[in-house]
PDB file of C-alpha atoms and ligand atoms in Angstrom:
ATOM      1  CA  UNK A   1       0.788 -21.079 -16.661  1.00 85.00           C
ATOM      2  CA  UNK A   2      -2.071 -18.306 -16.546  1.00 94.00           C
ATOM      3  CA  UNK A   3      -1.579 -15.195 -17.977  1.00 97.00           C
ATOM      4  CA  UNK A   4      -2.055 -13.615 -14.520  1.00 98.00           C
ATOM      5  CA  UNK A   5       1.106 -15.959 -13.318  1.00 98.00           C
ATOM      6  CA  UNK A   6       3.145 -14.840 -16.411  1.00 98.00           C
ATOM      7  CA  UNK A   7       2.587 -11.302 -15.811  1.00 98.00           C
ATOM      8  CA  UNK A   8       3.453 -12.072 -11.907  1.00 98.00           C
ATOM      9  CA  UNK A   9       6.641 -13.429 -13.515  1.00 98.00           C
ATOM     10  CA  UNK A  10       7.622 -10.426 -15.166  1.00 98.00           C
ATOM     11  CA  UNK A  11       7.003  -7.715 -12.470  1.00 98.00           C
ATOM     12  CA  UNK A  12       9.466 -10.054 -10.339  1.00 98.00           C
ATOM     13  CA  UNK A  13      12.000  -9.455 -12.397  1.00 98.00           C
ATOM     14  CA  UNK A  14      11.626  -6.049 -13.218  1.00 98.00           C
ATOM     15  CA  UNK A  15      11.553  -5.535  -9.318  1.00 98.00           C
ATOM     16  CA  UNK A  16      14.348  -7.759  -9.316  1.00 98.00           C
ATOM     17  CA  UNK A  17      16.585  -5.971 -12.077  1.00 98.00           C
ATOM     18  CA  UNK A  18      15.726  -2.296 -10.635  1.00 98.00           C
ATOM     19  CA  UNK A  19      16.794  -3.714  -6.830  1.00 98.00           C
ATOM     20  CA  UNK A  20      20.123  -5.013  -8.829  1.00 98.00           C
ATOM     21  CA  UNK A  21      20.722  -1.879 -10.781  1.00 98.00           C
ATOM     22  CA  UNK A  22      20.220  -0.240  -7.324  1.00 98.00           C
ATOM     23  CA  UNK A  23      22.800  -2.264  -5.428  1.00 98.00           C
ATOM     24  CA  UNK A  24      19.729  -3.598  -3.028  1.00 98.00           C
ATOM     25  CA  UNK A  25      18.724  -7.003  -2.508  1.00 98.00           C
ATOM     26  CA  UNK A  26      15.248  -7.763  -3.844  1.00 98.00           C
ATOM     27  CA  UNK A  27      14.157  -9.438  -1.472  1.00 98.00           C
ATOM     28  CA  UNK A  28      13.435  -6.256   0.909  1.00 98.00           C
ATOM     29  CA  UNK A  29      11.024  -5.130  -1.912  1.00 98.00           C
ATOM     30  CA  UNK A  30       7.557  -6.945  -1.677  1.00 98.00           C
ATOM     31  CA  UNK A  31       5.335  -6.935  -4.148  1.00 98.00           C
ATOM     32  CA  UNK A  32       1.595  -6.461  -3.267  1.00 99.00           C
ATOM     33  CA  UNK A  33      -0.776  -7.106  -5.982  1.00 99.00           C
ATOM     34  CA  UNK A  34      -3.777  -4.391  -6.568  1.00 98.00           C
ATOM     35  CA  UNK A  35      -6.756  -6.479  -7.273  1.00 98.00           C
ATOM     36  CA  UNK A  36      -9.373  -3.712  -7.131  1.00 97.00           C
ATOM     37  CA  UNK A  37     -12.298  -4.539  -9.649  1.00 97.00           C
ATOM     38  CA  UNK A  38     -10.898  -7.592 -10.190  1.00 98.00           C
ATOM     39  CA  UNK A  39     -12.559 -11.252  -9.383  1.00 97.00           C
ATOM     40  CA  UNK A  40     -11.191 -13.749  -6.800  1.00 97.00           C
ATOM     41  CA  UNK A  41     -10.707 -15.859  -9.390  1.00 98.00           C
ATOM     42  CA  UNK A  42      -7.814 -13.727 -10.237  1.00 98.00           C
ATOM     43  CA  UNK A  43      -6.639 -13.324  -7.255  1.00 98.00           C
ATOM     44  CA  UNK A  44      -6.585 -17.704  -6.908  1.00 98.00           C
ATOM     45  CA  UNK A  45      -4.813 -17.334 -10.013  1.00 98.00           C
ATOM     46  CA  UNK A  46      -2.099 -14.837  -8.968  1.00 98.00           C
ATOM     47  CA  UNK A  47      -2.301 -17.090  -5.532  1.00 98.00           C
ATOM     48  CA  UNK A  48      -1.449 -20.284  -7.511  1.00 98.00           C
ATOM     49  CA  UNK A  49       1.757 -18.263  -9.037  1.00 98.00           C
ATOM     50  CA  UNK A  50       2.748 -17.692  -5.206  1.00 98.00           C
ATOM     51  CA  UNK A  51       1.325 -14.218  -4.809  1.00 98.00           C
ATOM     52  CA  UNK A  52       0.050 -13.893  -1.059  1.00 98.00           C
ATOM     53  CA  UNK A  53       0.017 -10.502  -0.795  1.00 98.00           C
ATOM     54  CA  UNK A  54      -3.038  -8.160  -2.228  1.00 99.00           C
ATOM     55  CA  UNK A  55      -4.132  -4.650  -2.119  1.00 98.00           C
ATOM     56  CA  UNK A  56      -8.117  -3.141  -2.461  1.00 98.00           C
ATOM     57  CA  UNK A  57      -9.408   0.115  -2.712  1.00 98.00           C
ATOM     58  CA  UNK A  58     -13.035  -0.293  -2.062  1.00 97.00           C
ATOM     59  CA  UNK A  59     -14.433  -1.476   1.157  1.00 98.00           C
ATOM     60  CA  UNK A  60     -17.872  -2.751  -0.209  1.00 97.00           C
ATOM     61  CA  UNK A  61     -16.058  -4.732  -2.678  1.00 97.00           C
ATOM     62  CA  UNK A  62     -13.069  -5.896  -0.889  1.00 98.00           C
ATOM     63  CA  UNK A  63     -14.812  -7.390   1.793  1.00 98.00           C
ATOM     64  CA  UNK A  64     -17.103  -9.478  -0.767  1.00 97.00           C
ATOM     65  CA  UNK A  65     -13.643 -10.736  -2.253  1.00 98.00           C
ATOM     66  CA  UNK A  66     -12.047 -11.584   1.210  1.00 98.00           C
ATOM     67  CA  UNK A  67     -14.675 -13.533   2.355  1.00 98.00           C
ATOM     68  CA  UNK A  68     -15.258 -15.585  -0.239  1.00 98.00           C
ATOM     69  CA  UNK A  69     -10.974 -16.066  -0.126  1.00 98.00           C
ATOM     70  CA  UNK A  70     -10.886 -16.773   3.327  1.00 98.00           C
ATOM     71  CA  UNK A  71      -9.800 -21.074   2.588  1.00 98.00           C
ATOM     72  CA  UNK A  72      -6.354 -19.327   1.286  1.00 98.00           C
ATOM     73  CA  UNK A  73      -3.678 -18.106   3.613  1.00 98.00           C
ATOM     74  CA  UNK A  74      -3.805 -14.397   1.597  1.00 98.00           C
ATOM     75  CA  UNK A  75      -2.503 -10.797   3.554  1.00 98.00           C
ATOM     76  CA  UNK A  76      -5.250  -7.529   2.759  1.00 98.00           C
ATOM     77  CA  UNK A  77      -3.995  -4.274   2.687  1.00 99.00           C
ATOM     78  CA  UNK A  78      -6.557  -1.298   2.011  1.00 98.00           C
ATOM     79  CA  UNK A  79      -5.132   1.346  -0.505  1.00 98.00           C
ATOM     80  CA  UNK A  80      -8.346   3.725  -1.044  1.00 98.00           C
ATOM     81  CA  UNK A  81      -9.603   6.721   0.119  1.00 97.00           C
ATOM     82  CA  UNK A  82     -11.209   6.350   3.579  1.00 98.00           C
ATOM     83  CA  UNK A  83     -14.551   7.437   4.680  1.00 96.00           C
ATOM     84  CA  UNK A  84     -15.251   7.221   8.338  1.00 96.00           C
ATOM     85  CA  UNK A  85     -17.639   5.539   7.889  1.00 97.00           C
ATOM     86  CA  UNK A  86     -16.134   2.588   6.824  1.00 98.00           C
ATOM     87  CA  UNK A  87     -13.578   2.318   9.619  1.00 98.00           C
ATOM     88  CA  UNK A  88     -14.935  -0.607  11.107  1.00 98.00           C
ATOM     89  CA  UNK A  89     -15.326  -2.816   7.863  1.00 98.00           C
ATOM     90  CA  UNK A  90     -11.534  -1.750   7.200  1.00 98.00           C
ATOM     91  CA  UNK A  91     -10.011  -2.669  11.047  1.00 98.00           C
ATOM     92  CA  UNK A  92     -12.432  -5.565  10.567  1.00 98.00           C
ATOM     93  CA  UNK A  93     -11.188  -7.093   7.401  1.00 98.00           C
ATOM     94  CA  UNK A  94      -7.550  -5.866   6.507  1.00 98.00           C
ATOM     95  CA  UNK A  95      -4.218  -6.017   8.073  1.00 98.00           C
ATOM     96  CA  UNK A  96      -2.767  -2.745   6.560  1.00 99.00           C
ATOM     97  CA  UNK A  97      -4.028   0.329   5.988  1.00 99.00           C
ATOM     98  CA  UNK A  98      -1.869   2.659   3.668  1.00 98.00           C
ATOM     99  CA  UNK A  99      -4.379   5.226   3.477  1.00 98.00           C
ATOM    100  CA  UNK A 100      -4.178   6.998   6.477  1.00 98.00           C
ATOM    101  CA  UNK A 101      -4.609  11.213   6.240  1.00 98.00           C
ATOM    102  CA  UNK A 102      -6.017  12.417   8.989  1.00 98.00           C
ATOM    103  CA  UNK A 103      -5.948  11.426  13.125  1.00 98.00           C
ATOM    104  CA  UNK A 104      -9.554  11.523  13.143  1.00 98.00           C
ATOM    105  CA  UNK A 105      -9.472   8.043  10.850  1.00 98.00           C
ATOM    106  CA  UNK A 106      -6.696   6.654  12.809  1.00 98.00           C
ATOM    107  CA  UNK A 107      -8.738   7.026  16.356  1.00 98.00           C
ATOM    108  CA  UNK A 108     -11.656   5.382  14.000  1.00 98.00           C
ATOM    109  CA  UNK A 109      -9.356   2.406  13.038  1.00 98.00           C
ATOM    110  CA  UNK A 110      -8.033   2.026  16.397  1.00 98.00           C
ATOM    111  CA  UNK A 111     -11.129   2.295  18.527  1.00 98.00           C
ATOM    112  CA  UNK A 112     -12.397  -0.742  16.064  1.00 98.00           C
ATOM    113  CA  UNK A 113      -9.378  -2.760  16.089  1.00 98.00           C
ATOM    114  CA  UNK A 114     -10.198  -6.111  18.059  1.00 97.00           C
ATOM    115  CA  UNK A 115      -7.451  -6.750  20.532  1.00 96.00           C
ATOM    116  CA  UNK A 116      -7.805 -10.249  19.587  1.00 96.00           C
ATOM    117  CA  UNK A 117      -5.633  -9.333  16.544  1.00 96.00           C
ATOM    118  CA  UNK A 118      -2.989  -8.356  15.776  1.00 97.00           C
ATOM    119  CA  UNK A 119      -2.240  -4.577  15.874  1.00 98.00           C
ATOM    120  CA  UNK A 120      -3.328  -3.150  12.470  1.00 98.00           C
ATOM    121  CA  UNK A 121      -0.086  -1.865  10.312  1.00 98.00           C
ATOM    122  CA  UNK A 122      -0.068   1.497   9.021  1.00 99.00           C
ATOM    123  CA  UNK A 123       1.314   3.781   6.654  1.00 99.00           C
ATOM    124  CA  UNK A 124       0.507   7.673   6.730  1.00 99.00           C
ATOM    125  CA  UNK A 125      -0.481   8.981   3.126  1.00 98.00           C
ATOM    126  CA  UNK A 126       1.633  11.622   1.918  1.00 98.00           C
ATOM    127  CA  UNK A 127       0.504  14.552  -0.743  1.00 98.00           C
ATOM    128  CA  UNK A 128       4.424  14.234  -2.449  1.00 97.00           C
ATOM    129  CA  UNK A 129       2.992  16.069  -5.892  1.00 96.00           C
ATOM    130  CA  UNK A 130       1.515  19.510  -4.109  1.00 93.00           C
ATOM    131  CA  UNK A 131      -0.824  20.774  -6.040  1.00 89.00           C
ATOM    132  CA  UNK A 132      -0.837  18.459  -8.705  1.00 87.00           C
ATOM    133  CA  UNK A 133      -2.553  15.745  -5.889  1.00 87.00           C
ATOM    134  CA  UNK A 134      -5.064  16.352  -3.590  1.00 86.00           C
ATOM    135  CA  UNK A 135      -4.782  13.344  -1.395  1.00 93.00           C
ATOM    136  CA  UNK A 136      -2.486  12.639   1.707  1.00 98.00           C
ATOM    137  CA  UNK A 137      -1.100  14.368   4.437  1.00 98.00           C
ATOM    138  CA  UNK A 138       0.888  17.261   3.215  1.00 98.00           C
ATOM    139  CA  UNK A 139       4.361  16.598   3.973  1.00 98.00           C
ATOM    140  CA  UNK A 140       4.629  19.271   6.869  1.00 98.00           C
ATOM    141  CA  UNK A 141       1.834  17.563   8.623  1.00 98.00           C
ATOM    142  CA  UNK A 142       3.617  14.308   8.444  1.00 98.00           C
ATOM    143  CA  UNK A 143       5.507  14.589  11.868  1.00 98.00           C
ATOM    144  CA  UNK A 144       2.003  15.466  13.621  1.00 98.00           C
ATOM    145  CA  UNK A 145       0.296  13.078  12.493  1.00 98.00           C
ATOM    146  CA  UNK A 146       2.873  10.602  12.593  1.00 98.00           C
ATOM    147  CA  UNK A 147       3.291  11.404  16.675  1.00 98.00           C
ATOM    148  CA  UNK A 148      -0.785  10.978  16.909  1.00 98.00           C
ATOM    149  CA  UNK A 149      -1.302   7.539  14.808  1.00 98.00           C
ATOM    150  CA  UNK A 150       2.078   6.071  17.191  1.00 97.00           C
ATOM    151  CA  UNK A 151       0.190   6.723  20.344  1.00 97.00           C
ATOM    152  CA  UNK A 152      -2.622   4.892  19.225  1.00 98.00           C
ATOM    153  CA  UNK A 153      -3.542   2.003  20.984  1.00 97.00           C
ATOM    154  CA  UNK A 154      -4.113  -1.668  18.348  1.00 98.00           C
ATOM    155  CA  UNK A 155      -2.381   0.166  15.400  1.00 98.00           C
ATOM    156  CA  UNK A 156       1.553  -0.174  14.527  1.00 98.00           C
ATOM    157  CA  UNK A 157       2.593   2.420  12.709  1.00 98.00           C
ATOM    158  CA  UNK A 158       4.938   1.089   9.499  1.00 98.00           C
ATOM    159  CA  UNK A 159       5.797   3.996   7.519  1.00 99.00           C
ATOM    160  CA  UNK A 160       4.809   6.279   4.212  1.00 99.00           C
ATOM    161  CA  UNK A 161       2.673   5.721   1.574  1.00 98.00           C
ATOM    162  CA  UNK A 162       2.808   8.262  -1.281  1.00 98.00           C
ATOM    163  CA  UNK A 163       0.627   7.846  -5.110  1.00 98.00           C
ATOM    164  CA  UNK A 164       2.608  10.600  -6.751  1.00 97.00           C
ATOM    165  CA  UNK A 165       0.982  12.145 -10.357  1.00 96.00           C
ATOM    166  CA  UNK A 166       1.033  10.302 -12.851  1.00 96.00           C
ATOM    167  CA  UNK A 167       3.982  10.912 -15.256  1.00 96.00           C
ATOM    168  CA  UNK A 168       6.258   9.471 -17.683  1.00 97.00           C
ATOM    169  CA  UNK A 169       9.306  11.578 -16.714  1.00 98.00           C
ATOM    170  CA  UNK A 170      11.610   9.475 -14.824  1.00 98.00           C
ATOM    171  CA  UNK A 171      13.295  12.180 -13.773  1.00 98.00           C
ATOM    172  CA  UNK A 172       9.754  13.705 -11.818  1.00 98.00           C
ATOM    173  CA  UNK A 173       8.869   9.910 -10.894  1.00 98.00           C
ATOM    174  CA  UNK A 174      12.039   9.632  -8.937  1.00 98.00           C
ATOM    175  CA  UNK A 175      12.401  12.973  -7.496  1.00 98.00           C
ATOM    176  CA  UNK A 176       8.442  12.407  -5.624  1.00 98.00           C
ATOM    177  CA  UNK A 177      10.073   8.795  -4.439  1.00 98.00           C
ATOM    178  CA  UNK A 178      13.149  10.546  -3.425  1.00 98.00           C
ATOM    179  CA  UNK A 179      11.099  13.047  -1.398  1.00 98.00           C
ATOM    180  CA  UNK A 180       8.577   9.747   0.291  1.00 98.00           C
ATOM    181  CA  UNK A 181      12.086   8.421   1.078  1.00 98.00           C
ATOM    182  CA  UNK A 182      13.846  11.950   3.067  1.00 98.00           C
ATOM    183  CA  UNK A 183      10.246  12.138   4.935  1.00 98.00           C
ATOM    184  CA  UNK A 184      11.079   9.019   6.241  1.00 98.00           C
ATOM    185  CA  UNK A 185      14.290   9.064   7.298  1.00 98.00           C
ATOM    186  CA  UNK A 186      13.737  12.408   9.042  1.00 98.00           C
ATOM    187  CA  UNK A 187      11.225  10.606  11.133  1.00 98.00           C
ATOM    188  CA  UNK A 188      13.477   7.918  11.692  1.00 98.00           C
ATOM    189  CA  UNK A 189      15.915  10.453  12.795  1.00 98.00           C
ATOM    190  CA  UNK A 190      13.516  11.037  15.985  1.00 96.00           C
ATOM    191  CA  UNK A 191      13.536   7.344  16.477  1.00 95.00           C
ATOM    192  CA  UNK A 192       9.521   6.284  14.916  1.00 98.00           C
ATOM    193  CA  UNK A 193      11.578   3.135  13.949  1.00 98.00           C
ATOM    194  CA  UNK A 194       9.805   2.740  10.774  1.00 98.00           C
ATOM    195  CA  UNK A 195      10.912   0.602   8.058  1.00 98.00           C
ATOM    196  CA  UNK A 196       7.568   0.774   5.150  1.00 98.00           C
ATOM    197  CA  UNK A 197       7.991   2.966   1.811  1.00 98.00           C
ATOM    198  CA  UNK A 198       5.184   2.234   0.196  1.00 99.00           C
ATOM    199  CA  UNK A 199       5.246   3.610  -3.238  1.00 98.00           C
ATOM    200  CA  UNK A 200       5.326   2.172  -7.045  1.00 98.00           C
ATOM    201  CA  UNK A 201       2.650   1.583  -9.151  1.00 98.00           C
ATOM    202  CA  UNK A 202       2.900  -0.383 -12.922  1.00 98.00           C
ATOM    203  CA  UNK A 203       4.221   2.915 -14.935  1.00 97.00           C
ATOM    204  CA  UNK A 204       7.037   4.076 -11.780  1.00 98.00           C
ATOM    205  CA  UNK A 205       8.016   0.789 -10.456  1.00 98.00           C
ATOM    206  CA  UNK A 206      11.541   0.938 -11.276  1.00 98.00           C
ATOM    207  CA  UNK A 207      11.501   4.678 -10.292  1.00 98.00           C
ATOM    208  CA  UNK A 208      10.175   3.739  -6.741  1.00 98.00           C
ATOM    209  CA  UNK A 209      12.721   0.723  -6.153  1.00 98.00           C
ATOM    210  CA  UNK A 210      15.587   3.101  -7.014  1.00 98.00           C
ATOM    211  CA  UNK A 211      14.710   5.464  -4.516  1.00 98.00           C
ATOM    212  CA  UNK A 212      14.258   2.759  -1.774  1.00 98.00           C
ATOM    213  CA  UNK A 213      10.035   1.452  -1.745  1.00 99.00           C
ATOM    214  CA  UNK A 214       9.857  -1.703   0.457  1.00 99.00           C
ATOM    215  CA  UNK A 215       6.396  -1.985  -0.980  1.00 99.00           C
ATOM    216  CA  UNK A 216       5.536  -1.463  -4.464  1.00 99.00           C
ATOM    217  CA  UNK A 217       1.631  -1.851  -5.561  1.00 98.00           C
ATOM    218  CA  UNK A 218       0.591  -3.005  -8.904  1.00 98.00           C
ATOM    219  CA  UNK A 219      -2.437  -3.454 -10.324  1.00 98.00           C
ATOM    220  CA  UNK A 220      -2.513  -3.416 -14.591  1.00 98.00           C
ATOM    221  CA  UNK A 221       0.788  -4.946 -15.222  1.00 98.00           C
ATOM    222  CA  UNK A 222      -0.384  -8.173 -13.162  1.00 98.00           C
ATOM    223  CA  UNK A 223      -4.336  -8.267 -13.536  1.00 98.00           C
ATOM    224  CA  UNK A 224      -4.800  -6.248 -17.241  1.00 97.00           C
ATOM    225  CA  UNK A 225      -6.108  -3.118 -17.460  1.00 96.00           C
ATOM    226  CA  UNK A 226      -8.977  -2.043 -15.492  1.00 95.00           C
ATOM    227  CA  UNK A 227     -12.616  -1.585 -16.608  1.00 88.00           C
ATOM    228  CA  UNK A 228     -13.827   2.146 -16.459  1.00 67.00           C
ATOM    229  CA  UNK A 229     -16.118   2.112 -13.498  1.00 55.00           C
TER     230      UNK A 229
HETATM  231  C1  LIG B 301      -4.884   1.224  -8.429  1.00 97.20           C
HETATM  232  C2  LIG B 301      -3.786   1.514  -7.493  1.00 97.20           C
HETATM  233  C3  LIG B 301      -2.512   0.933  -7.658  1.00 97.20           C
HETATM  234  C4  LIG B 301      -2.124   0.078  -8.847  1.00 97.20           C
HETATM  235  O1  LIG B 301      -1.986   0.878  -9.974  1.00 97.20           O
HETATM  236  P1  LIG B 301      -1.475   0.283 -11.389  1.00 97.20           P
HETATM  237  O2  LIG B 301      -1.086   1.506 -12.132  1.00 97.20           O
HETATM  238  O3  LIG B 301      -2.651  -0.430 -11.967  1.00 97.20           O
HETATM  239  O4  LIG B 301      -0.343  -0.615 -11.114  1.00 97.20           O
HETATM  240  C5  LIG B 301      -1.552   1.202  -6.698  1.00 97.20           C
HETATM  241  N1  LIG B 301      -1.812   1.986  -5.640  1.00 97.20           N
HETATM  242  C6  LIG B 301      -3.020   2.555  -5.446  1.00 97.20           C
HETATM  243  C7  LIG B 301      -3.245   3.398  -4.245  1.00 97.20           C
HETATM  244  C8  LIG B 301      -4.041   2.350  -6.370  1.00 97.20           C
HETATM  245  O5  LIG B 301      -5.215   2.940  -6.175  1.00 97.20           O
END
């Protein structure tokens, strides 16, 4: 098997023995794998492991990668920072967006969502970390923006996405996932029906699945560690 497939093989069962220790059953935690700056070659090789599921970050180069994937039956979810600009390549190409900060993108995404398609999913980016992050929604815009993206037209609104700070302290890793988790379930309170946590990266992964992700993203501990751009 390919080093790609053996590393697939162990973030399975550390999602699997977190989801355990957690009294949940693993199989309401998917596992999208991050292939920014990675080739497609690596994605066919996580594909031939059974991976279907993959997350970019950059439009220019995800959509070179996609295309050139297109013969395999694979699921695109954009992760990055969002330019408006790039709205149409994104509603274009992908079938989530987790990325989502502001309304103005959301009308962007919507307005370029074919209704040939399916409606886009997304999840609402969430500044969980305060200062110590300067991306997402901060969590009392959340509501707000939550009631805009739902009356959007061609875009189903999922849930939360949150990239806390980086940090070894599993006590910290777990108390941002624990916050992601009450946002949600206040908003499920008012009846959004959402049922997407996204959040979990290589280093917090058992953190996130503890404190209920649905989603968790990871790159390194699949592909290797990325290149410095
Ligand atoms: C790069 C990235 C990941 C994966 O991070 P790893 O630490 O390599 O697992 C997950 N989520 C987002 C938003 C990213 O940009």
């Amino acid at each position: 098997m390919s080093i790609i497939g053996s590393n697939l093989q162990v973030v399975r069962a550390r999602i699997d023995a977190a989801a355990r220790a957690a009294d949940r059953d693993p199989g309401d935690i998917a596992l999208l794998a991050v292939s920014k700056t990675f080739t497609q070659d690596a994605v066919r090789a996580a594909y031939e492991a059974g991976q279907r599921e993959f997350g970019e970050n950059y439009v220019q180069e995800a959509i070179g990668k996609i295309a050139s994937l297109s013969d395999l039956p694979l699921v695109w979810h954009f992760i990055g920072p969002i330019q408006s600009n790039k709205t149409r390549a994104i509603a274009e190409n992908f079938d989530w967006v987790h990325s989502v900060e502001r309304e103005k993108i959301a009308l962007r995404l919507a307005e370029s969502r074919s209704a040939e398609r399916d409606p886009l999913n997304i999840c609402l980016q969430v500044n969980v970390s305060g200062e110590a992050s300067k991306s997402g929604v901060a969590p009392e815009g959340v509501r707000a923006l939550a009631e805009a993206v739902r009356a959007l037209p061609r875009l189903r609104l999922r849930g939360l996405m949150a990239i806390p700070e980086p940090s070894g302290d599993i006590a910290l890793q777990r108390l941002r996932c624990a916050g992601l988790r009450q946002l949600l379930a206040q908003l499920n309170e008012e009846d959004f029906g959402l049922d997407t946590l996204s959040m979990g990266m290589s280093q917090d992964l058992e953190s996130a699945v503890t404190e209920g992700a649905t989603i968790v993203r990871i790159g390194t501990a699949i592909f290797g560690e990325r290149k410095r751009a």
